[in-house]
Coordinates of N, CA, C and O in Angstrom, one line a residue:
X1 N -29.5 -9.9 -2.5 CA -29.0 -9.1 -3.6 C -27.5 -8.9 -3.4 O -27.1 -8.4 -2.3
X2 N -26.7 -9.3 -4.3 CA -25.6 -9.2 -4.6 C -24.8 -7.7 -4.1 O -25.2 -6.8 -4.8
X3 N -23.8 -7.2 -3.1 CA -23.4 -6.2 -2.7 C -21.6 -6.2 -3.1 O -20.8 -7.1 -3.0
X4 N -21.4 -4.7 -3.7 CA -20.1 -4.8 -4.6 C -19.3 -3.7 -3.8 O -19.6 -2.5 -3.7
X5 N -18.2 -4.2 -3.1 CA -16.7 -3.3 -3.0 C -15.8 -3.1 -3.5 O -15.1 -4.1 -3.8
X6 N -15.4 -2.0 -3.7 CA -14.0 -1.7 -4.7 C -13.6 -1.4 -3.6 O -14.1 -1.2 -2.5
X7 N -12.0 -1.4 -4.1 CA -10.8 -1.1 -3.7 C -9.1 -0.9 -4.6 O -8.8 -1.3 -5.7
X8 N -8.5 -0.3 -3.7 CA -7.1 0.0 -4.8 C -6.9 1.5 -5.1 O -5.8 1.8 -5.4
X9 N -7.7 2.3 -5.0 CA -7.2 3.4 -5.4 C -6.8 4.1 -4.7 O -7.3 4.2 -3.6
X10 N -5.6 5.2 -5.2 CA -4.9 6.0 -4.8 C -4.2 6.9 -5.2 O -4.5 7.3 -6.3
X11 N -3.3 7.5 -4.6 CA -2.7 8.9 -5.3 C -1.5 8.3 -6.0 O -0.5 7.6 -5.5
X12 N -1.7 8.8 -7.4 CA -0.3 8.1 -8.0 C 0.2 9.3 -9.1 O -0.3 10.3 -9.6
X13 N 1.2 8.8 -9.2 CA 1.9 10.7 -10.6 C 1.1 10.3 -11.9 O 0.5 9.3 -11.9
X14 N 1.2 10.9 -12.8 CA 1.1 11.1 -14.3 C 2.4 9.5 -14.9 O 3.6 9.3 -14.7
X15 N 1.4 8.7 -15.6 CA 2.5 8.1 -16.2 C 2.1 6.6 -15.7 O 2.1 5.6 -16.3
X16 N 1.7 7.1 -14.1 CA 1.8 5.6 -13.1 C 0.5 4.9 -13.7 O -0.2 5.1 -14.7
X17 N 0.6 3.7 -12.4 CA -0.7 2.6 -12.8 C -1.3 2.4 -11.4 O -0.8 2.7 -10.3
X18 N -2.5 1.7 -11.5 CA -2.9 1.6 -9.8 C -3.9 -0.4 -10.9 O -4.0 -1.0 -11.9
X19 N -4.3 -0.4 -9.8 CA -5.6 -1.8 -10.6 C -6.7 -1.5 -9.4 O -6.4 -1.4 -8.2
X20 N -7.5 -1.4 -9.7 CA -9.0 -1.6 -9.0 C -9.2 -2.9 -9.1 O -8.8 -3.7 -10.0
X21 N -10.1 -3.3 -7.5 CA -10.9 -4.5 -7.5 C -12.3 -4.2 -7.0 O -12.6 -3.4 -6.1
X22 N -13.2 -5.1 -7.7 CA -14.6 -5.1 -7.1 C -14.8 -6.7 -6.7 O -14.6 -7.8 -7.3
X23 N -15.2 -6.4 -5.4 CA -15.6 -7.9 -5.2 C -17.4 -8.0 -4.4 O -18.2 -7.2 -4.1
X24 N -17.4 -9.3 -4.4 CA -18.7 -9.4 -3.6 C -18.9 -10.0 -2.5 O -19.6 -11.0 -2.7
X25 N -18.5 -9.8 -1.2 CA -18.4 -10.3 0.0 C -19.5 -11.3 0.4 O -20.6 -11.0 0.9
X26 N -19.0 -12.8 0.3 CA -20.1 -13.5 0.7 C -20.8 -13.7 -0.6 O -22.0 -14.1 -0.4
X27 N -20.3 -13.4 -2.1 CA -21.3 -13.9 -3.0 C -20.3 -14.5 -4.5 O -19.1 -14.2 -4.3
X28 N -20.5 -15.1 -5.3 CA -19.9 -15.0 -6.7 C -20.1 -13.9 -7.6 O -21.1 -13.3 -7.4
X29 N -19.1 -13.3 -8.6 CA -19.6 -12.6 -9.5 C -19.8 -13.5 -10.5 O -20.4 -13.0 -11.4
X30 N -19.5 -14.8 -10.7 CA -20.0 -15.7 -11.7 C -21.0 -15.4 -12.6 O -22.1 -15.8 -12.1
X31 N -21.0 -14.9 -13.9 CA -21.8 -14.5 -14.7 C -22.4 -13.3 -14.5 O -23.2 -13.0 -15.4
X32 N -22.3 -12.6 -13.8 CA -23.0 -11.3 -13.4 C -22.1 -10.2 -15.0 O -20.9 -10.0 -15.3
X33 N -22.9 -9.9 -15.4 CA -22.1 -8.3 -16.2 C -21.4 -7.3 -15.0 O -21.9 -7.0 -13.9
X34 N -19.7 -6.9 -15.6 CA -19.3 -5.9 -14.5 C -19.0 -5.0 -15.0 O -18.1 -5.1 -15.9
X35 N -19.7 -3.6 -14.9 CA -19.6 -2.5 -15.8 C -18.5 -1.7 -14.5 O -18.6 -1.9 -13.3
X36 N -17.6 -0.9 -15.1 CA -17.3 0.1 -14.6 C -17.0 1.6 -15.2 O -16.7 2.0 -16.3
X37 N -17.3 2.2 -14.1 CA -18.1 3.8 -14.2 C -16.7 4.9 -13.3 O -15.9 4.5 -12.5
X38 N -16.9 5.9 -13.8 CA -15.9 7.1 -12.9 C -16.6 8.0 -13.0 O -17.4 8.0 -13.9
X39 N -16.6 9.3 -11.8 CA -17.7 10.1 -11.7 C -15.8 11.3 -11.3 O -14.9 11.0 -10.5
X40 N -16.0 12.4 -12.2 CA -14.9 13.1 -12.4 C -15.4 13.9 -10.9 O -16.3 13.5 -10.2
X41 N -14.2 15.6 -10.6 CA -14.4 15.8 -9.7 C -15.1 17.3 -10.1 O -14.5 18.2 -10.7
X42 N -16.8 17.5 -9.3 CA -17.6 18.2 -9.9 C -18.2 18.0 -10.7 O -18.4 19.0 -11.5
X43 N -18.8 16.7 -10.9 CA -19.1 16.4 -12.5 C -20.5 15.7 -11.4 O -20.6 14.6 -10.9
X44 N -21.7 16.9 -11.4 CA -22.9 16.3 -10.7 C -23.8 17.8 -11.3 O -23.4 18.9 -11.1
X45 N -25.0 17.4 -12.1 CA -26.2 17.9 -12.4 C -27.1 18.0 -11.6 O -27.4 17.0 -10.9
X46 N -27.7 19.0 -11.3 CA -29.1 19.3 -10.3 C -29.2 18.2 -9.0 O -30.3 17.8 -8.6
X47 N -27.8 17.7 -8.4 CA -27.9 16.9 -7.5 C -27.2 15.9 -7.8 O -26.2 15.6 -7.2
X48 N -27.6 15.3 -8.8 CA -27.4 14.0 -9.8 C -25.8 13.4 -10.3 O -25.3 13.8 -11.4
X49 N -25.4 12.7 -9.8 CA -23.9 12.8 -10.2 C -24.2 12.2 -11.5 O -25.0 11.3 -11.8
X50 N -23.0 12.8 -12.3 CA -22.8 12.2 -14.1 C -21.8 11.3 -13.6 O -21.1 11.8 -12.7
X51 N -21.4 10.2 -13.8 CA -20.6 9.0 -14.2 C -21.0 8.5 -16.1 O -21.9 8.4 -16.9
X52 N -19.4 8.4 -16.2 CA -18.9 8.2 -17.5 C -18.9 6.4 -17.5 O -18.9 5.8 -16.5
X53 N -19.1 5.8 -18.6 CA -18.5 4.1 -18.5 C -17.3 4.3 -19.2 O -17.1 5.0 -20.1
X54 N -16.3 3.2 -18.4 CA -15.1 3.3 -18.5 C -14.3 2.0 -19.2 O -13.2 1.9 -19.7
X55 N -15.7 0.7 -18.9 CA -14.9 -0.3 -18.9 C -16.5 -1.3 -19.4 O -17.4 -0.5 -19.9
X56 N -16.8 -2.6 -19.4 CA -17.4 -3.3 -18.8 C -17.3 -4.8 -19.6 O -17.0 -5.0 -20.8
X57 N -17.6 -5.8 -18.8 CA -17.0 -7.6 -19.3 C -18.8 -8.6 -19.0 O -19.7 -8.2 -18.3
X58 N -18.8 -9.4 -19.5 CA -19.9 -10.3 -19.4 C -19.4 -11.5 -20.1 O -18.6 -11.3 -21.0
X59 N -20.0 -12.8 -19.8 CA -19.8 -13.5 -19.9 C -20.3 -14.0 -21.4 O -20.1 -15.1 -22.0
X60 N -21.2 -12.9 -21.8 CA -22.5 -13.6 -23.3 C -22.0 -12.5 -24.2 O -22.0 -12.7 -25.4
X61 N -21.2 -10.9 -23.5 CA -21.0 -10.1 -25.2 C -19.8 -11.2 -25.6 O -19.2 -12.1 -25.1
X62 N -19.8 -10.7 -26.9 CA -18.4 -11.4 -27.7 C -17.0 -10.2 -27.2 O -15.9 -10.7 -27.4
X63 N -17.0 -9.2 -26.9 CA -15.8 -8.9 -26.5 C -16.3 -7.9 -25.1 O -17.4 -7.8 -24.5
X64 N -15.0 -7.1 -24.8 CA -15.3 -6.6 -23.8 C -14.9 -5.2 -23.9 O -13.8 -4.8 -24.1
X65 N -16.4 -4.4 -23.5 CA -16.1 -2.8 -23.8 C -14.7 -1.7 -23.3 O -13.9 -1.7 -22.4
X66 N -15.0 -1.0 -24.2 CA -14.0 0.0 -23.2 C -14.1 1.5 -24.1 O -13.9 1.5 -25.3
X67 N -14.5 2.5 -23.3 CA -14.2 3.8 -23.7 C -13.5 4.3 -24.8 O -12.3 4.2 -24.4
X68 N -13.4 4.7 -25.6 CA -12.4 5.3 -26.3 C -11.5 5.7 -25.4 O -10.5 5.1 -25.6
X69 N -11.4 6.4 -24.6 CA -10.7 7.4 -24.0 C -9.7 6.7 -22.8 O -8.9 7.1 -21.9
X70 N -10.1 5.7 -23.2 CA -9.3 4.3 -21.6 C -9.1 2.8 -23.1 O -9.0 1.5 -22.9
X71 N -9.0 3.2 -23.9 CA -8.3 1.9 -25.2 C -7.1 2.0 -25.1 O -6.4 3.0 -24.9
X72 N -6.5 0.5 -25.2 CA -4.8 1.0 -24.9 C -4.2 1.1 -23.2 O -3.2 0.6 -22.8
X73 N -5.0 1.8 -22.5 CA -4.4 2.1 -21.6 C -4.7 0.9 -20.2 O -3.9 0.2 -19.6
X74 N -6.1 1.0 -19.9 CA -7.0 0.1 -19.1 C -7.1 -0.8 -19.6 O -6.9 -1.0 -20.8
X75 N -7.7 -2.2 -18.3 CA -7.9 -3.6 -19.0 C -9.1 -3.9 -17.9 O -8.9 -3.6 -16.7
X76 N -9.8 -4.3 -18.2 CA -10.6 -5.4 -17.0 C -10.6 -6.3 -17.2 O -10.7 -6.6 -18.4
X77 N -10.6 -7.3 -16.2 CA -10.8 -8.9 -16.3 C -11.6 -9.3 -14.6 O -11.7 -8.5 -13.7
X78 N -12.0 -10.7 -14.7 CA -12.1 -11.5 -14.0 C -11.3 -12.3 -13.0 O -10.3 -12.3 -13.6
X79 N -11.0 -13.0 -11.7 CA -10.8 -13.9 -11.6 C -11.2 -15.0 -12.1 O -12.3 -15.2 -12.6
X80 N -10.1 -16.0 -12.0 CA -10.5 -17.3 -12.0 C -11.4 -18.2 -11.6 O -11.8 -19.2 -12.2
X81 N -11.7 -17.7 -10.5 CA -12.9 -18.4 -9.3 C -13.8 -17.1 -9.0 O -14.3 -16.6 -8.0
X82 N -13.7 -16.9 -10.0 CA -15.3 -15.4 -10.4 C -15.6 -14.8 -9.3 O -16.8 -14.5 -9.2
X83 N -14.6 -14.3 -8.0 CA -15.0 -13.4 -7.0 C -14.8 -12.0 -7.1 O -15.3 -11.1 -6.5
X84 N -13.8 -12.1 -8.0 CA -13.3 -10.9 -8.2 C -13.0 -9.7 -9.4 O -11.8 -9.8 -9.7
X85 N -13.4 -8.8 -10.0 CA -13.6 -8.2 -10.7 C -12.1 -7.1 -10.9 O -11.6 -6.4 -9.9
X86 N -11.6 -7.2 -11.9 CA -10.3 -6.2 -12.1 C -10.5 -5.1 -13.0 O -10.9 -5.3 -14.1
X87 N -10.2 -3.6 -12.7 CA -9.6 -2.6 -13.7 C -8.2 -2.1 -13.3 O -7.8 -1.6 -12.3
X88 N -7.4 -2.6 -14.7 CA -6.1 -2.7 -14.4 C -5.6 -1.0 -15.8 O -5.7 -0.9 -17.0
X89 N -5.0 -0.1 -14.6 CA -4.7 0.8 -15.0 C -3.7 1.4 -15.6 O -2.8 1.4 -14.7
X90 N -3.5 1.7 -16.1 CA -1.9 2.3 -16.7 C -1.4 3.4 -17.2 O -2.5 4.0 -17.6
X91 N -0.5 4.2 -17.4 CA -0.3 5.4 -17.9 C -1.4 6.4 -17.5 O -1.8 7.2 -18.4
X92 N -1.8 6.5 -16.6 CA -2.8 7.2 -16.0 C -2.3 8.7 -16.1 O -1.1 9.0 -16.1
X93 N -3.3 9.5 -16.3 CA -3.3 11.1 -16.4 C -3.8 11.9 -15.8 O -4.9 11.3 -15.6
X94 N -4.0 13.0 -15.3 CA -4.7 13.8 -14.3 C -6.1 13.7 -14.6 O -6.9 13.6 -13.7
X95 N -6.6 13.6 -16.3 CA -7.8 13.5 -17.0 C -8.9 12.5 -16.2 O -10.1 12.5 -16.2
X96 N -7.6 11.6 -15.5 CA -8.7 10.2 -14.8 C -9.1 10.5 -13.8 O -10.2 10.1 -13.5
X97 N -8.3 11.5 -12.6 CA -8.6 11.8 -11.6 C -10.3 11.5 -11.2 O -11.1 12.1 -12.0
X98 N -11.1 10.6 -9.9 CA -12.4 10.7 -9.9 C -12.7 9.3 -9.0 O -11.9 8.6 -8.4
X99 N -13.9 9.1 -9.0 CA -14.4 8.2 -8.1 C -14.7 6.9 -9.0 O -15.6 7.0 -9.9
X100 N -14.0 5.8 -8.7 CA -14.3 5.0 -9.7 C -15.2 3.9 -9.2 O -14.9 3.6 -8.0
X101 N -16.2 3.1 -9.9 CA -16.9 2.8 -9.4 C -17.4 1.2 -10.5 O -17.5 1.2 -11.7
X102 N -17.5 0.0 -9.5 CA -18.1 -0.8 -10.6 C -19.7 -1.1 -10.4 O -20.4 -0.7 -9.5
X103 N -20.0 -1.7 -11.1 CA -21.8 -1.8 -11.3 C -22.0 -2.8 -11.6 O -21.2 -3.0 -12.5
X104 N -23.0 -4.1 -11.4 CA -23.4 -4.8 -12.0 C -25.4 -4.6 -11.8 O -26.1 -4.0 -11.1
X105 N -25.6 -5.3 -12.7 CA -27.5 -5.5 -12.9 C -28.0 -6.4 -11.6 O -29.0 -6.2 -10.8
X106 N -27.1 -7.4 -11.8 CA -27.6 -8.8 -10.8 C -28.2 -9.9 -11.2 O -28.8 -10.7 -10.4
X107 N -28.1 -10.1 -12.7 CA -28.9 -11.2 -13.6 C -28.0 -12.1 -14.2 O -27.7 -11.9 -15.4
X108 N -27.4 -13.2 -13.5 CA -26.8 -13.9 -14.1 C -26.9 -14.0 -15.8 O -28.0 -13.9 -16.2
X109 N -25.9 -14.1 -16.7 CA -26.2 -14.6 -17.7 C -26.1 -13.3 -18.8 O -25.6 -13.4 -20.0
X110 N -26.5 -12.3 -18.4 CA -27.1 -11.0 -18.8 C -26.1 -10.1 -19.8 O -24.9 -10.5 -19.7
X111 N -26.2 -9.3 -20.6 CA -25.2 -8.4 -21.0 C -25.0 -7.1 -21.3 O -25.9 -6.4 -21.6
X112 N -23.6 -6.7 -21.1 CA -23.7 -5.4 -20.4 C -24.5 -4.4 -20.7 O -24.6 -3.3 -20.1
X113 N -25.1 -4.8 -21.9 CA -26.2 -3.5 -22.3 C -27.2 -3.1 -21.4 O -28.0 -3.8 -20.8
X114 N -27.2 -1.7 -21.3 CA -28.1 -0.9 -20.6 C -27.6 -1.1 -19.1 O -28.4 -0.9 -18.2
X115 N -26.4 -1.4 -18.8 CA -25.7 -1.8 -17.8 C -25.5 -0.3 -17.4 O -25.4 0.5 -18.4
X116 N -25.4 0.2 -15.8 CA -25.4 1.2 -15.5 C -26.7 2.5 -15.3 O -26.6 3.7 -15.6
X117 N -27.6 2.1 -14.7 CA -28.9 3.0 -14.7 C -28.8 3.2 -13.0 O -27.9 2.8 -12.3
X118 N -29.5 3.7 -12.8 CA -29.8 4.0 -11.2 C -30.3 2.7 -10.5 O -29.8 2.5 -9.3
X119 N -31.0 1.8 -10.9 CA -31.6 0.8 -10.5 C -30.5 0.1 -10.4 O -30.7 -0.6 -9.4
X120 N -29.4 -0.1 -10.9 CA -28.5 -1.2 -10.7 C -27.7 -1.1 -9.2 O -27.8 -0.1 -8.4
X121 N -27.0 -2.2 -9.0 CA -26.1 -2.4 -7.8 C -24.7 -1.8 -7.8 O -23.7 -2.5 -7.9
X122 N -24.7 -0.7 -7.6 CA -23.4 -0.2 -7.7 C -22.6 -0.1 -6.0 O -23.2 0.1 -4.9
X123 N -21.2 -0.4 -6.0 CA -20.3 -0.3 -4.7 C -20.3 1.3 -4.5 O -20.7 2.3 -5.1
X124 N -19.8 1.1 -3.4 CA -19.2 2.7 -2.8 C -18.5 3.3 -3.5 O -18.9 4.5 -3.8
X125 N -17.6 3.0 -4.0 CA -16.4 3.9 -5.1 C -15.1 3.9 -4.5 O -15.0 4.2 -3.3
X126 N -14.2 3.7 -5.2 CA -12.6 4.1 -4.9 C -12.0 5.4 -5.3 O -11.9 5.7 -6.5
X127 N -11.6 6.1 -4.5 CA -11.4 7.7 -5.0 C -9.7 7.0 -5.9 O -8.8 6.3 -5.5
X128 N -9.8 7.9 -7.3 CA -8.0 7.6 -7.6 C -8.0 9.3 -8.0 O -8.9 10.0 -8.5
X129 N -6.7 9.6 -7.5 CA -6.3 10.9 -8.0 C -4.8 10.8 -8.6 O -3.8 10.3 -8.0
X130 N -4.6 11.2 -10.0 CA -3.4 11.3 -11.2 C -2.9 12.8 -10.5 O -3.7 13.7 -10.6
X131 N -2.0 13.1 -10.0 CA -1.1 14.6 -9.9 C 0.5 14.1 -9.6 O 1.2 13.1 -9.3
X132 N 0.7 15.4 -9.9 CA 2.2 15.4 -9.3 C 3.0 16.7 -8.6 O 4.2 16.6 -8.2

C-alpha cells in the first residue's frame, strides 16, 4: 500500500507563498488521484477532525479541481517522473492557517471523485501557519 509524505510548510506573513510536496517513498504516484485536504485550527467534531478539499489532479478528470476559496491563488501539479505531488501556494492569508494534508485512494487510473473518505491513504500533514 502506497504511503504519502508531505512536506514544506511553514510560518510565512500574509501576502507570502510556501509549495507543499507529497511524495511516496519507495513507490510512484503514477496515475494515482492526489487530493489535497487542510484541517483548520479547532476544526474537529465529536473527536472527528473536519478537513476541507483544497485541491485535487488525476490523470482521467478533464481538469483539475480546486476550491473556490484557493482559485487564483493555489496550483497543484505533478512531477515529471510522477514521484512527486505539488501544492503551490500564493498570496496566502491567515484564513489558510492549518494542517495540510494530501490523500490518495490507491487505484491507479481512478478519479478524484469521492476522493477523501476515511478509508483512503492519507500522509501525516504539514502544519502552515499565515501571521504576522
Amino acid at each position: 500500500q502506497v504511503q504519502l509524505v508531505e512536506s514544506g510548510g511553514g510560518l510565512v506573513q500574509p501576502g507570502g507563498s510556501l509549495r507543499l510536496s507529497c511524495a511516496a517513498p519507495g513507490n510512484s504516484l503514477d496515475g494515482y488521484p492526489i487530493g489535497w485536504y487542510r484541517q483548520a485550527p479547532g476544526k474537529e467534531r465529536e473527536g472527528v477532525a473536519e478537513r476541507e478539499g483544497v485541491a485535487c489532479l488525476s490523470d482521467v478528470d478533464p481538469t483539475i479541481r480546486y476550491a473556490d476559496f484557493v482559485k487564483g491563488r493555489f496550483t497543484t501539479s505533478r512531477d515529471s517522473g510522477k514521484t512527486t505531488a505539488y501544492l503551490q501556494m500564493t498570496n496566502l492569508q491567515p484564513s489558510d492557517t492549518g494542517v495540510y494534508y494530501c490523500v490518495t485512494n490507491g487505484w491507479r487510473g481512478s478519479s478524484c471523485r469521492g476522493l477523501g473518505s476515511h478509508a483512503d491513504t492519507w500522509g501525516q500533514g504539514t502544519q502552515v501557519t499565515v501571521s504576522s
